[in-house]
Amino acid sequence: MLRSKKILLIIGGGIAAYKTLDLIRRLRERGADVTPVMTHAAAEFVTPLSVSALTGNKLYRDLFDLTDEAEMGHIQLSRSADIVLVAPATADLMAKMAQGLANDLASTLLLATDTPVTIAPAMNVRMWEHPATQRNIATLRGDGVRFVGPNDGDMACGEFGPGRMAEPLEIVAALEAQLADGPLKGKHVLVTSGPTHEPIDPVRYIANRSSGAQGTALATALAALGAQVTFVTGPADVPPPGGVTVVPVQTAQQMLEAVQAALPADAAIFAAAVADWRVEGASARKLKKSKDGLPTLNFAENPDILATVAQMEKGRPDLVVGFAAETNDVIANATAKRKRKGCDWIVANDVSPETGIMGGSENAVHLISDDGVEDWPRMPKDQVAARLAARLAQALS
Ligand code: CTP
């Protein structure tokens, strides 16, 4: 899929740039033609010689390089690519992109391009979580920039959390998904998935048995039809899909914020098993056993993410799909739920333990819409996903 595709690769100045060398090899193995651009800071982390040798192409670094200007021009350089990829995308480069600054070659190309831009952010976890960066992320998403990562994990700076650049093969999968042609090409679809974890204290939490399998299968099926997928997931048992933007969260409140930050979207599917309640005033210290009796947990209601999005007055996705996990009166409960929450479709399923659906590999669903109730036969979760993705493509066309 990447064969003969022209990729303009902009390398920002971060320690993750060492992974970009491997990324270049992976892209070239697949037949991509990689034209590299480095910021001056990037050259502190990897050498220009390694980058141009691995790409086999001329390396561009300076805005005011008249020879390059005469040969092709910076505007043309930014537009002749099929994909513009920024890896690593530093906090500084993202801030420039969000502001529309054009004071070096990389930022000028990013402002001048009319080609889809994908970025693989990499930075210290505090920098990623800083409100300024979070604002820039929201701006860039709104501008249609696609994100791959960052991942959670140990970082070169010794801290742990989101901020590690996605692995080279994850970036390759994201680019392949972006180039995939299908009925959902050009559509942004948001998917929530997995359980949420609501803390009781630093070591204990309330959760549920959702594995994340159905939401993951859906995201995979949507990406295969060419959609740009943002996948907001609680701590799931199954690994997240490739070729989608993964936003990991823990709690319902974080899931709501991540969903709001990911909008606008053409469609949103809420497959997550969100905890309805959280513990009010979760303890900052581990609760200890006490002779004075058992601890009392007070619950507060979590925000209903599906209802919040389905009832948005401005910017509501064209199609909002919920799931209804029921143990009795499945159709009646799910039909009422669709009305109450204000979504367009409800995918209802029976999660009684004897069905083996929650945490299992199969699902038997009913699709409830304005047109009535459709009963689908029991089938593997990835087939449910493929069928639902195809229906969604039909509805959005
Ligand atoms: N949902 C949500 N936010 C919540 C609760 C649920 O977005 N706080 C979404 C789920 O992702 C699912 C749908 O709402 O798409 C229905 O979830 P379900 O657990 O079946 O319903 P509840 O709203 O929890 O209702 P009840 O517990 O009364 O069945």
Short mmCIF file of C-alpha atoms and ligand atoms in Angstrom, two decimals, residues 192 252 255 269-277 302-307 321-326 333 337 340-341 346, ligand 1:
data_model
loop_
_atom_site.label_atom_id
_atom_site.label_comp_id
_atom_site.label_asym_id
_atom_site.label_seq_id
_atom_site.Cartn_x
_atom_site.Cartn_y
_atom_site.Cartn_z
CA THR A 192 -15.05 4.41 22.85
CA ALA A 252 -15.30 7.92 32.94
CA MET A 255 -13.13 9.37 28.79
CA ILE A 269 -19.79 4.77 18.44
CA PHE A 270 -19.91 4.26 22.18
CA ALA A 271 -18.87 0.67 22.81
CA ALA A 272 -17.25 1.33 26.19
CA ALA A 273 -18.69 -0.21 29.36
CA VAL A 274 -18.49 3.00 31.36
CA ALA A 275 -18.82 2.71 35.13
CA ASP A 276 -22.05 4.44 36.12
CA TRP A 277 -20.66 5.49 39.48
CA ASN A 302 -20.50 9.57 36.39
CA PRO A 303 -21.26 11.74 33.36
CA ASP A 304 -23.14 9.90 30.62
CA ILE A 305 -20.76 10.30 27.69
CA LEU A 306 -23.11 8.92 25.04
CA ALA A 307 -26.03 11.11 26.16
CA VAL A 321 -24.43 4.89 18.04
CA GLY A 322 -24.72 3.44 21.54
CA PHE A 323 -24.53 -0.08 22.89
CA ALA A 324 -26.97 -1.43 25.44
CA ALA A 325 -25.70 -4.13 27.74
CA GLU A 326 -28.77 -5.75 29.27
CA ASN A 333 -34.79 -1.74 27.82
CA LYS A 337 -32.38 3.65 26.36
CA ARG A 340 -33.53 8.49 26.80
CA LYS A 341 -30.00 9.05 25.54
CA ILE A 346 -28.55 1.26 19.70
N1 CTP B 1 -22.48 5.09 28.38
C1 CTP B 1 -21.72 6.24 28.42
N2 CTP B 1 -21.46 6.85 29.61
C2 CTP B 1 -21.92 6.34 30.76
C3 CTP B 1 -22.70 5.15 30.74
C4 CTP B 1 -22.95 4.55 29.53
O1 CTP B 1 -21.28 6.71 27.35
N3 CTP B 1 -21.65 6.94 31.90
C5 CTP B 1 -22.80 4.50 27.07
C6 CTP B 1 -22.19 3.14 26.81
O2 CTP B 1 -20.94 3.26 26.15
C7 CTP B 1 -23.23 2.49 25.92
C8 CTP B 1 -24.54 3.10 26.40
O3 CTP B 1 -24.19 4.30 27.07
O4 CTP B 1 -23.08 2.88 24.57
C9 CTP B 1 -25.35 2.26 27.31
O5 CTP B 1 -24.58 1.72 28.33
P1 CTP B 1 -25.25 0.76 29.41
O6 CTP B 1 -24.22 0.39 30.42
O7 CTP B 1 -26.00 -0.34 28.71
O8 CTP B 1 -26.36 1.71 29.99
P2 CTP B 1 -26.42 2.64 31.22
O9 CTP B 1 -26.51 4.04 30.77
O10 CTP B 1 -25.29 2.32 32.15
O11 CTP B 1 -27.83 2.25 31.81
P3 CTP B 1 -28.21 1.09 32.86
O12 CTP B 1 -27.01 0.86 33.70
O13 CTP B 1 -29.35 1.70 33.55
O14 CTP B 1 -28.58 -0.09 32.01
#
